[in-house]
Structure formats: C-alpha cells, structure tokens
C-alpha cells in the first residue's frame, strides 16, 4: 500500500486531521487498534472551544453540531459560600459549545466514510519505520497478515498509550509530568441538567462538576481517590455525595436517575517535547495530557490538527515545508498555556490529601478575587473559551 500520510489512531485527532487533509487533496490511511464500536463507546470530553467548532466547520462536519450542540455563554465556579458566574460572552464576546466528543467522533467517521478514506480497524503491532528518512513506512498486522504502507509522512494520533511517542528516542524526547493524587468518577444519566450552564464546585469534601450533553442527558463528576473504583459507588451513594459538594441552590434543581455510564478518569498533566522527529508528527493525547478541569484535552488536539494540516498541505501540495518545520514549536506554544490553565483550575478546585492549612486559604482567596474582579474573570474566560491559534 502507498499513501501521502499514514495516520495512526482513529480517535478525534486522527479523524479530523484525515478529513481536513482529504479535503485538500492529500491522501491518507488511518490505522486504528480498536473496533469502531469501541472507539464510539468511550465517553470523554463535553465542551468545545469555538476554535474547534470553526475547524469542524472547515472540515465540513458541523451540520449536526450546529443543530444539536448547545452554545454556552458562561459557566459557574462555586464553593460553600458563593456561586460566581463567569460570563464568557460578556467578557470576551465569545462562547463555548456543549457537544460530546462521542458525537464529534461519530460525525467524523460518517464524513470519512463518505470520503471513502481507508480506515483499517483492529490493526496490531504497528511499527513506524525510517521516520528520519524521506521515505518512511509503517508496518502492522492486519487481519493476521503482515502489511506495509509506504508514505511521505506519519501522524501519530494514537493517544497517551500509543506507539508514536515511543518511536522518538528517549535521548531526543524531554517529558514533563505531574500526576494528581485523585481521579474523577463520572456518570452519565438521562436526566435534565441541574443548571443551564456548567458548575465547577469546590467543597471541603472535594471537587464536583455538573455538566451535560443535551437537555435530557447530564454528565456529573466527583473527585475520588486514585485507589477508588466505579463499582464501589452505587448510584444513590454517588448522588448523595454530589449533593454534599454542590451549591445549595443547585441541589434543589438536581434531578437524579439511574447512571447509564460510570467510569473513573485519572488526572495528569503531561507534555513531551519535541512533537516531531523527521517525518513523524505527534498530535493530541499522543503528545500531551491535561486534567479535564479546564476542558482542554480535545480542544488542544484540535489546535494541533490545525497546525499540522497547514504544514502538511503546504509541504505536499505546494512543496513548502516551512510550516511543517515550525509545527512542534507552534503547537507547544499554545499547549503550554493551556497546560498552565488546566493546572491552575485543578489546583484551585480540588482537595489535596495532606495539604497544610494554607492551601484552602489560597483556594478561598482565589475564588473571592474572581467574585470581585472583572479582570480576573476575563482572564479565566479568555483561557476557558480558548486562546487564539
Ligand atoms: P484518543 O486517545 O482519543 O485516540 C487515540 C486512538 O488511537 C484511540 O482510538 C486508540 O485506540 C488508538 N491507538 C492507540 N494505540 C494505537 C496503536 N498502537 N495502533 C493503532 N491505534 C492505536 N478531555 C476533555 O476536554 N474533557 C473531558 O472530560 C475528558 N475526559 C476524558 C476521560 C478519559 C478517560 C480520557 C482517557 C480522556 C479524557 N479527555 C477529556 C481527553 C480526551 O478527550 C482526549 O483529549 C481526546 O480523546 C484526544 O483525542 P486523541 O488525541 O484522538 O486521542
Ligand atoms: C464533560 O461534560 O464531560 C466535561 C465538561 C467540562 C470539563 C470536563 C468535562 O471541564
């Protein structure tokens, strides 16, 4: 087999990159380890930056998103004493969009099927060969058959546990990591959301988040120890704990019901540098992980895709590799700012075991400052709705 770009990973990064490249006449083949059903069964991000919405429009996959997505003008940060409204639209003239990552992935798969792009599921033993040469190739086992795909470039869109990052030698890579001593226990319930906008709650029992997917599908999270397991929590125990952490006025509007999904996501901050090595380019979770507190994970994958598709199209269609050579630096400049924001939101809103008496005072002072300072709220809003590409 031969193509312009082999894309490893059929999650949002790989699918969006492939769709944008195909629209510019660049051929791709996507190699995905899992089945399509498994990829689409994963419940993950829920909030899109408007830059991501614009990129999905450029990819021609925004029709259902415009119809079913819910634009949000703001969100709330709350503790026992107050609910602070962050008015994205009033402060920045921009808004966010509530539309689940699962739906984005479904829309991208449908578009890629219409495009006729080869998406090979169930591939095993993917190996990236000669990425430093001008003729890299990828080998894998496809339906039990050893397979080779010759290409011009390789995009590593295979997430945190993929092979792409590890293809770059450890002597070349520098990794930066902070692992948080807690996770998020999340549930999905077919109930109306407790509030019309998201509520990020801090309490002395830990963090909680009230989110949603649509007017009859709600997403809730509570901070739990890393040692916890979803099966340790009955629905009733989850709802009771969530109520202890939510602001009183929202408890009154909370509608509980059976969970249709329950899972725990660990929290970590992680970046690998550089994001390219020869003709291999890392995208999305393959290169970086953010704690979901800032709703940045999927959105950072989108800005990586924006920078890389520009570089690949210029190199393949116009013979100019300037933007491709700058990809890693351009992507990392935006990634580190989102990394900082996600770390700050996580530190501000979570309870850390063994912390001294000073830490809760810092959290309270931060929330008090936000409550009283429009410029502090504007800074948070600018980061939350997404810094410019
Ligand atoms: P993905 O991990 O989504 O996709 C990588 C794909 O590569 C997968 O389909 C995988 O099967 C495939 N793959 C891996 N190794 C391979 C190999 N060797 N060969 C072929 N294919 C291979 N972000 C938010 O903004 N908000 C959230 O609430 C949120 N919650 C999350 C919860 C969890 C449990 C996780 C893991 C992440 C969460 N994220 C959240 C972040 C998430 O949305 C990611 O940012 C997003 O999935 C990134 O997309 P990709 O880069 O495509 O990586
Ligand atoms: C979600 O709805 O899954 C969600 C929303 C905002 C976040 C994290 C997760 O910051």
Short mmCIF file of C-alpha atoms and ligand atoms in Angstrom, two decimals:
data_model
loop_
_atom_site.label_atom_id
_atom_site.label_comp_id
_atom_site.label_asym_id
_atom_site.label_seq_id
_atom_site.Cartn_x
_atom_site.Cartn_y
_atom_site.Cartn_z
CA UNK A 1 0.00 0.00 0.00
CA UNK A 2 1.09 3.62 -0.57
CA UNK A 3 -0.35 6.95 0.56
CA UNK A 4 0.68 10.51 1.33
CA UNK A 5 0.10 10.39 5.11
CA UNK A 6 -0.37 7.38 7.39
CA UNK A 7 -2.40 8.37 10.44
CA UNK A 8 -2.04 6.13 13.47
CA UNK A 9 -5.15 6.35 15.64
CA UNK A 10 -8.83 6.69 14.72
CA UNK A 11 -9.86 8.98 17.59
CA UNK A 12 -10.82 12.65 17.13
CA UNK A 13 -7.24 13.76 16.31
CA UNK A 14 -6.70 11.19 13.57
CA UNK A 15 -10.15 11.51 12.06
CA UNK A 16 -10.17 15.32 11.99
CA UNK A 17 -6.65 15.50 10.51
CA UNK A 18 -7.59 12.95 7.85
CA UNK A 19 -10.78 14.78 6.94
CA UNK A 20 -9.02 18.14 6.55
CA UNK A 21 -6.15 16.64 4.53
CA UNK A 22 -8.53 14.74 2.25
CA UNK A 23 -10.49 17.95 1.55
CA UNK A 24 -7.19 19.48 0.33
CA UNK A 25 -6.48 16.51 -1.95
CA UNK A 26 -3.99 14.80 0.36
CA UNK A 27 -4.42 11.03 0.60
CA UNK A 28 -4.45 9.30 3.99
CA UNK A 29 -4.86 5.86 5.53
CA UNK A 30 -5.95 5.58 9.19
CA UNK A 31 -4.76 2.66 11.32
CA UNK A 32 -6.91 2.09 14.41
CA UNK A 33 -6.18 -0.59 17.03
CA UNK A 34 -9.76 -0.88 18.30
CA UNK A 35 -13.10 -1.56 16.64
CA UNK A 36 -15.19 1.44 15.61
CA UNK A 37 -17.80 0.40 18.18
CA UNK A 38 -15.18 0.53 20.95
CA UNK A 39 -13.93 3.96 19.88
CA UNK A 40 -17.50 5.26 19.85
CA UNK A 41 -18.30 3.70 23.23
CA UNK A 42 -15.84 5.94 25.07
CA UNK A 43 -17.46 8.84 27.00
CA UNK A 44 -14.97 11.70 27.20
CA UNK A 45 -14.96 15.43 26.54
CA UNK A 46 -18.11 17.51 26.53
CA UNK A 47 -17.13 21.13 25.84
CA UNK A 48 -15.76 22.51 22.55
CA UNK A 49 -13.89 25.78 22.17
CA UNK A 50 -15.22 27.93 19.34
CA UNK A 51 -11.92 27.40 17.51
CA UNK A 52 -12.72 23.70 17.47
CA UNK A 53 -16.23 24.43 16.16
CA UNK A 54 -14.72 26.54 13.35
CA UNK A 55 -12.27 23.76 12.46
CA UNK A 56 -15.09 21.20 12.35
CA UNK A 57 -16.94 23.58 10.02
CA UNK A 58 -13.83 23.83 7.81
CA UNK A 59 -13.80 20.01 7.78
CA UNK A 60 -17.44 20.03 6.67
CA UNK A 61 -18.70 18.10 9.70
CA UNK A 62 -20.55 20.79 11.65
CA UNK A 63 -24.11 20.30 10.38
CA UNK A 64 -25.39 18.17 13.32
CA UNK A 65 -23.22 20.13 15.76
CA UNK A 66 -24.96 23.39 14.74
CA UNK A 67 -28.33 21.66 15.10
CA UNK A 68 -27.82 19.71 18.34
CA UNK A 69 -24.94 21.49 20.06
CA UNK A 70 -25.73 23.90 22.91
CA UNK A 71 -23.84 27.23 22.84
CA UNK A 72 -22.91 28.34 26.36
CA UNK A 73 -22.36 32.00 27.27
CA UNK A 74 -20.71 31.19 30.58
CA UNK A 75 -20.15 28.82 33.47
CA UNK A 76 -20.15 28.94 37.30
CA UNK A 77 -17.46 28.37 39.91
CA UNK A 78 -18.91 27.65 43.34
CA UNK A 79 -17.91 26.83 46.89
CA UNK A 80 -19.96 26.58 50.10
CA UNK A 81 -20.39 30.35 50.24
CA UNK A 82 -20.89 31.57 46.68
CA UNK A 83 -21.66 30.84 43.02
CA UNK A 84 -19.54 33.00 40.73
CA UNK A 85 -20.73 33.45 37.14
CA UNK A 86 -18.03 33.67 34.50
CA UNK A 87 -19.74 35.48 31.64
CA UNK A 88 -17.71 34.30 28.63
CA UNK A 89 -19.77 36.25 26.12
CA UNK A 90 -19.98 39.46 28.13
CA UNK A 91 -16.26 39.41 28.90
CA UNK A 92 -14.82 38.14 25.59
CA UNK A 93 -17.67 38.31 23.07
CA UNK A 94 -17.15 34.54 22.57
CA UNK A 95 -18.88 31.40 23.83
CA UNK A 96 -18.23 27.66 24.20
CA UNK A 97 -20.25 24.80 22.67
CA UNK A 98 -21.57 21.80 24.57
CA UNK A 99 -21.37 18.81 22.21
CA UNK A 100 -19.91 15.46 23.30
CA UNK A 101 -16.65 14.09 21.91
CA UNK A 102 -18.56 10.90 21.08
CA UNK A 103 -20.81 12.90 18.73
CA UNK A 104 -17.81 14.66 17.15
CA UNK A 105 -16.22 11.26 16.53
CA UNK A 106 -19.44 9.85 15.04
CA UNK A 107 -19.71 12.85 12.68
CA UNK A 108 -16.08 12.47 11.61
CA UNK A 109 -16.43 8.74 10.95
CA UNK A 110 -19.51 9.42 8.82
CA UNK A 111 -17.66 12.12 6.83
CA UNK A 112 -14.62 9.90 6.32
CA UNK A 113 -16.87 7.07 5.12
CA UNK A 114 -18.44 9.44 2.60
CA UNK A 115 -14.92 10.44 1.57
CA UNK A 116 -14.02 6.76 1.07
CA UNK A 117 -10.90 7.08 3.23
CA UNK A 118 -9.41 3.70 4.21
CA UNK A 119 -9.83 3.31 8.00
CA UNK A 120 -8.31 0.00 9.00
CA UNK A 121 -9.67 -1.23 12.36
CA UNK A 122 -8.22 -3.95 14.54
CA UNK A 123 -4.64 -3.36 13.39
CA UNK A 124 -1.89 -4.83 15.59
CA UNK A 125 1.84 -4.39 16.08
CA UNK A 126 2.07 -1.01 14.37
CA UNK A 127 5.69 0.00 13.79
CA UNK A 128 6.86 3.32 12.33
CA UNK A 129 9.96 2.68 10.18
CA UNK A 130 12.58 5.20 8.95
CA UNK A 131 10.78 8.33 10.15
CA UNK A 132 14.03 10.26 9.75
CA UNK A 133 14.26 9.38 6.06
CA UNK A 134 12.28 10.93 3.20
CA UNK A 135 10.59 7.56 2.63
CA UNK A 136 9.13 6.38 5.93
CA UNK A 137 6.86 3.36 6.04
CA UNK A 138 4.55 1.79 8.56
CA UNK A 139 4.20 -1.93 9.16
CA UNK A 140 1.43 -3.67 11.06
CA UNK A 141 -0.57 -6.88 11.25
CA UNK A 142 -3.92 -6.51 9.53
CA UNK A 143 -6.34 -9.44 9.88
CA UNK A 144 -3.37 -11.64 10.67
CA UNK A 145 -1.44 -10.52 7.57
CA UNK A 146 1.84 -8.58 7.82
CA UNK A 147 1.22 -5.30 5.99
CA UNK A 148 3.48 -2.47 4.83
CA UNK A 149 2.29 1.04 3.93
CA UNK A 150 4.77 3.37 2.22
CA UNK A 151 4.12 7.07 2.76
CA UNK A 152 5.58 10.56 2.83
CA UNK A 153 4.65 11.44 6.40
CA UNK A 154 3.31 9.76 9.56
CA UNK A 155 0.88 11.42 12.00
CA UNK A 156 0.93 9.89 15.49
CA UNK A 157 -2.66 10.39 16.68
CA UNK A 158 -2.63 7.27 18.86
CA UNK A 159 -3.17 8.79 22.31
CA UNK A 160 -1.17 8.55 25.51
CA UNK A 161 -0.63 4.79 25.31
CA UNK A 162 0.18 4.64 21.61
CA UNK A 163 3.41 3.74 19.80
CA UNK A 164 4.17 7.08 18.15
CA UNK A 165 5.67 8.99 21.07
CA UNK A 166 7.83 5.99 21.99
CA UNK A 167 9.17 5.87 18.43
CA UNK A 168 11.07 9.07 19.18
CA UNK A 169 14.24 8.01 21.05
CA UNK A 170 14.36 8.80 24.78
CA UNK A 171 17.61 10.65 24.11
CA UNK A 172 15.65 13.05 21.88
CA UNK A 173 12.50 13.37 24.00
CA UNK A 174 12.06 15.54 27.09
CA UNK A 175 8.95 14.75 29.14
CA UNK A 176 7.22 16.95 31.73
CA UNK A 177 4.64 15.36 34.04
CA UNK A 178 2.56 15.99 37.11
CA UNK A 179 0.31 13.16 38.30
CA UNK A 180 -2.54 14.28 40.57
CA UNK A 181 -3.33 12.11 43.63
CA UNK A 182 -7.00 11.76 42.66
CA UNK A 183 -9.31 10.94 39.76
CA UNK A 184 -12.77 11.91 38.51
CA UNK A 185 -15.64 9.47 38.98
CA UNK A 186 -18.05 10.40 36.20
CA UNK A 187 -21.62 9.30 35.47
CA UNK A 188 -23.98 9.87 32.58
CA UNK A 189 -27.71 9.99 33.39
CA UNK A 190 -30.77 10.52 31.21
CA UNK A 191 -31.95 13.43 33.36
CA UNK A 192 -32.29 17.17 32.71
CA UNK A 193 -29.16 19.13 33.76
CA UNK A 194 -29.16 20.71 37.25
CA UNK A 195 -28.28 24.08 35.73
CA UNK A 196 -28.34 25.74 32.32
CA UNK A 197 -24.55 26.20 32.42
CA UNK A 198 -21.73 24.10 33.90
CA UNK A 199 -20.95 24.39 37.61
CA UNK A 200 -17.39 23.70 38.81
CA UNK A 201 -17.79 23.09 42.56
CA UNK A 202 -15.13 23.21 45.27
CA UNK A 203 -16.02 21.91 48.73
CA UNK A 204 -14.02 20.68 51.72
CA UNK A 205 -15.11 17.19 50.65
CA UNK A 206 -13.51 17.65 47.22
CA UNK A 207 -14.35 18.75 43.69
CA UNK A 208 -17.56 18.15 41.73
CA UNK A 209 -18.66 19.17 38.24
CA UNK A 210 -22.21 19.47 36.93
CA UNK A 211 -22.16 19.21 33.14
CA UNK A 212 -24.41 17.97 30.37
CA UNK A 213 -24.69 16.61 26.83
CA UNK A 214 -28.21 17.86 25.99
CA UNK A 215 -31.45 18.86 27.72
CA UNK A 216 -32.08 15.29 28.79
CA UNK A 217 -28.58 13.88 29.21
CA UNK A 218 -26.46 15.05 32.13
CA UNK A 219 -22.81 14.40 32.99
CA UNK A 220 -21.60 14.67 36.60
CA UNK A 221 -18.18 14.13 38.17
CA UNK A 222 -16.86 13.94 41.72
CA UNK A 223 -13.22 13.84 42.81
CA UNK A 224 -12.27 10.43 44.23
CA UNK A 225 -9.02 8.87 45.50
CA UNK A 226 -6.89 7.19 42.81
CA UNK A 227 -7.47 3.88 44.59
CA UNK A 228 -11.26 4.14 44.13
CA UNK A 229 -13.24 2.03 41.65
CA UNK A 230 -16.60 2.76 39.91
CA UNK A 231 -18.08 -0.44 41.39
CA UNK A 232 -17.50 0.97 44.88
CA UNK A 233 -20.23 3.54 44.21
CA UNK A 234 -23.94 2.81 43.93
CA UNK A 235 -25.95 5.45 42.08
CA UNK A 236 -27.54 6.54 45.36
CA UNK A 237 -24.13 6.96 47.02
CA UNK A 238 -22.93 9.00 44.03
CA UNK A 239 -25.93 11.32 44.08
CA UNK A 240 -25.70 11.78 47.87
CA UNK A 241 -22.01 12.74 47.63
CA UNK A 242 -22.59 15.04 44.67
CA UNK A 243 -25.28 16.90 46.64
CA UNK A 244 -22.85 17.40 49.55
CA UNK A 245 -20.45 19.16 47.18
CA UNK A 246 -22.88 21.24 45.07
CA UNK A 247 -24.13 24.73 45.93
CA UNK A 248 -27.43 24.54 47.84
CA UNK A 249 -29.48 26.36 45.18
CA UNK A 250 -28.48 23.81 42.53
CA UNK A 251 -29.24 20.81 44.73
CA UNK A 252 -32.87 21.93 44.57
CA UNK A 253 -32.85 21.68 40.77
CA UNK A 254 -30.83 18.45 40.60
CA UNK A 255 -32.78 15.56 39.03
CA UNK A 256 -31.27 12.18 39.89
CA UNK A 257 -31.75 8.95 37.99
CA UNK A 258 -30.02 5.69 37.03
CA UNK A 259 -26.49 6.00 35.63
CA UNK A 260 -26.08 4.75 32.06
CA UNK A 261 -22.29 5.05 32.26
CA UNK A 262 -19.94 5.19 35.24
CA UNK A 263 -16.13 5.45 35.00
CA UNK A 264 -13.07 6.92 36.67
CA UNK A 265 -10.54 9.03 34.76
CA UNK A 266 -7.10 9.63 36.29
CA UNK A 267 -5.77 13.19 36.23
CA UNK A 268 -2.35 14.09 34.97
CA UNK A 269 -0.51 16.96 33.28
CA UNK A 270 1.93 15.72 30.67
CA UNK A 271 3.87 17.15 27.74
CA UNK A 272 6.53 15.60 25.54
CA UNK A 273 8.95 17.75 23.52
CA UNK A 274 9.57 17.88 20.60
CA UNK A 275 6.30 16.88 18.89
CA UNK A 276 8.04 15.93 15.67
CA UNK A 277 11.01 13.75 14.66
CA UNK A 278 11.88 13.65 10.99
CA UNK A 279 8.63 12.87 9.16
CA UNK A 280 6.76 11.71 12.29
CA UNK A 281 4.42 14.25 13.93
CA UNK A 282 2.66 13.73 17.29
CA UNK A 283 -0.90 15.05 17.68
CA UNK A 284 -3.29 15.34 20.64
CA UNK A 285 -3.03 12.92 23.55
CA UNK A 286 -0.01 11.23 21.92
CA UNK A 287 1.94 14.36 22.89
CA UNK A 288 0.12 15.87 25.86
CA UNK A 289 -2.46 15.20 28.56
CA UNK A 290 -4.31 17.80 30.62
CA UNK A 291 -6.52 17.29 33.68
CA UNK A 292 -10.09 17.75 32.34
CA UNK A 293 -10.78 20.61 34.78
CA UNK A 294 -10.11 23.18 32.05
CA UNK A 295 -11.99 21.29 29.30
CA UNK A 296 -8.84 21.46 27.14
CA UNK A 297 -7.98 17.87 26.16
CA UNK A 298 -10.00 17.52 22.99
CA UNK A 299 -9.58 21.21 22.16
CA UNK A 300 -5.77 21.01 22.25
CA UNK A 301 -5.96 18.04 19.90
CA UNK A 302 -7.94 20.30 17.54
CA UNK A 303 -5.34 23.09 17.54
CA UNK A 304 -2.56 20.54 16.95
CA UNK A 305 -4.56 19.30 13.96
CA UNK A 306 -4.94 22.87 12.70
CA UNK A 307 -1.18 23.49 12.76
CA UNK A 308 -0.28 20.10 11.29
CA UNK A 309 -2.80 20.13 8.46
CA UNK A 310 -1.49 23.57 7.42
CA UNK A 311 2.07 22.25 7.40
CA UNK A 312 1.31 19.00 5.57
CA UNK A 313 -0.83 20.67 2.91
CA UNK A 314 1.87 23.30 2.27
CA UNK A 315 4.56 20.61 2.05
CA UNK A 316 2.63 18.10 -0.08
CA UNK A 317 0.56 20.39 -2.29
CA UNK A 318 2.83 23.47 -2.52
CA UNK A 319 6.27 21.97 -1.84
CA UNK A 320 6.89 24.39 1.02
CA UNK A 321 7.85 22.76 4.36
CA UNK A 322 8.24 26.00 6.36
CA UNK A 323 5.05 25.48 8.41
CA UNK A 324 5.78 21.79 8.85
CA UNK A 325 9.24 22.56 10.23
CA UNK A 326 7.60 25.00 12.69
CA UNK A 327 4.79 22.60 13.74
CA UNK A 328 6.26 21.45 17.06
CA UNK A 329 7.15 24.94 18.28
CA UNK A 330 3.81 26.44 17.15
CA UNK A 331 1.77 23.66 18.81
CA UNK A 332 3.79 23.67 22.03
CA UNK A 333 3.45 27.43 22.47
CA UNK A 334 -0.37 27.03 22.73
CA UNK A 335 -0.17 23.71 24.61
CA UNK A 336 1.87 25.12 27.49
CA UNK A 337 -0.59 27.97 28.05
CA UNK A 338 -3.49 25.51 28.16
CA UNK A 339 -1.39 23.26 30.43
CA UNK A 340 -0.96 26.16 32.86
CA UNK A 341 -4.69 26.99 32.82
CA UNK A 342 -5.71 23.35 33.39
CA UNK A 343 -3.22 23.03 36.25
CA UNK A 344 -4.48 26.29 37.80
CA UNK A 345 -8.16 25.23 37.57
CA UNK A 346 -7.27 21.83 39.07
CA UNK A 347 -5.24 23.33 41.92
CA UNK A 348 -7.94 25.93 42.65
CA UNK A 349 -10.83 23.47 42.84
CA UNK A 350 -9.55 20.16 44.25
CA UNK A 351 -8.76 19.00 47.77
CA UNK A 352 -5.22 17.60 48.12
CA UNK A 353 -4.59 14.95 50.78
CA UNK A 354 -2.14 16.02 53.46
CA UNK A 355 -2.24 19.68 52.48
CA UNK A 356 -1.44 22.29 55.13
CA UNK A 357 -3.96 24.88 56.41
CA UNK A 358 -2.55 27.43 53.98
CA UNK A 359 -3.84 25.71 50.82
CA UNK A 360 -7.60 26.07 51.49
CA UNK A 361 -6.99 29.75 52.26
CA UNK A 362 -5.37 30.18 48.83
CA UNK A 363 -8.33 28.48 47.15
CA UNK A 364 -10.80 30.69 49.00
CA UNK A 365 -8.83 33.85 48.19
CA UNK A 366 -8.73 32.89 44.52
CA UNK A 367 -12.50 32.43 44.39
CA UNK A 368 -13.05 35.67 46.35
CA UNK A 369 -10.82 37.53 43.90
CA UNK A 370 -12.77 36.11 40.95
CA UNK A 371 -16.03 37.16 42.61
CA UNK A 372 -14.84 40.77 42.92
CA UNK A 373 -12.54 41.31 39.92
CA UNK A 374 -13.87 41.57 36.38
CA UNK A 375 -10.32 41.40 35.02
CA UNK A 376 -9.74 38.13 36.90
CA UNK A 377 -12.98 36.73 35.44
CA UNK A 378 -11.98 37.95 31.96
CA UNK A 379 -8.60 36.17 32.27
CA UNK A 380 -10.36 32.92 33.21
CA UNK A 381 -12.92 33.37 30.42
CA UNK A 382 -10.24 34.01 27.77
CA UNK A 383 -8.46 30.80 28.73
CA UNK A 384 -11.61 28.71 29.06
CA UNK A 385 -13.10 29.65 25.67
CA UNK A 386 -9.66 29.04 24.13
CA UNK A 387 -6.65 31.22 23.34
CA UNK A 388 -6.15 32.12 19.67
CA UNK A 389 -4.49 29.54 17.36
P1 LIG B 1 -7.54 9.33 21.76
O1 LIG B 1 -6.89 8.61 22.91
O2 LIG B 1 -8.96 9.77 21.86
O3 LIG B 1 -7.46 8.41 20.44
C1 LIG B 1 -6.30 7.67 20.17
C2 LIG B 1 -6.71 6.48 19.31
O4 LIG B 1 -5.53 5.75 18.94
C3 LIG B 1 -7.61 5.50 20.08
O5 LIG B 1 -8.77 5.24 19.35
C4 LIG B 1 -6.74 4.25 20.25
O6 LIG B 1 -7.49 3.06 20.19
C5 LIG B 1 -5.79 4.37 19.08
N1 LIG B 1 -4.49 3.71 19.29
C6 LIG B 1 -3.74 3.70 20.41
N2 LIG B 1 -2.61 2.98 20.20
C7 LIG B 1 -2.66 2.53 18.91
C8 LIG B 1 -1.80 1.74 18.10
N3 LIG B 1 -0.64 1.27 18.58
N4 LIG B 1 -2.17 1.47 16.81
C9 LIG B 1 -3.32 1.97 16.32
N5 LIG B 1 -4.20 2.72 17.04
C10 LIG B 1 -3.86 3.00 18.32
N6 LIG B 1 -10.99 15.90 27.59
C11 LIG B 1 -11.81 16.92 27.87
O7 LIG B 1 -11.65 18.00 27.30
N7 LIG B 1 -12.81 16.76 28.80
C12 LIG B 1 -13.02 15.56 29.45
O8 LIG B 1 -13.91 15.43 30.28
C13 LIG B 1 -12.18 14.47 29.16
N8 LIG B 1 -12.38 13.25 29.77
C14 LIG B 1 -11.51 12.21 29.48
C15 LIG B 1 -11.66 10.94 30.08
C16 LIG B 1 -10.76 9.88 29.79
C17 LIG B 1 -10.93 8.53 30.47
C18 LIG B 1 -9.70 10.10 28.89
C19 LIG B 1 -8.70 8.99 28.60
C20 LIG B 1 -9.55 11.35 28.29
C21 LIG B 1 -10.46 12.40 28.57
N9 LIG B 1 -10.34 13.66 27.95
C22 LIG B 1 -11.17 14.70 28.22
C23 LIG B 1 -9.32 13.90 27.00
C24 LIG B 1 -9.78 13.30 25.68
O9 LIG B 1 -10.97 13.91 25.29
C25 LIG B 1 -8.65 13.48 24.71
O10 LIG B 1 -8.11 14.79 24.77
C26 LIG B 1 -9.04 13.14 23.31
O11 LIG B 1 -9.56 11.84 23.30
C27 LIG B 1 -7.80 13.26 22.45
O12 LIG B 1 -8.05 12.66 21.24
P2 LIG B 1 -6.91 11.83 20.50
O13 LIG B 1 -5.65 12.62 20.51
O14 LIG B 1 -7.51 11.41 19.21
O15 LIG B 1 -6.59 10.57 21.43
C1 LIG B 2 -17.85 16.99 30.39
O1 LIG B 2 -19.00 17.39 30.17
O2 LIG B 2 -17.51 15.79 30.23
C2 LIG B 2 -16.82 17.98 30.87
C3 LIG B 2 -17.09 19.33 30.79
C4 LIG B 2 -16.13 20.24 31.24
C5 LIG B 2 -14.94 19.79 31.77
C6 LIG B 2 -14.67 18.41 31.84
C7 LIG B 2 -15.63 17.50 31.39
O3 LIG B 2 -14.01 20.68 32.21
#
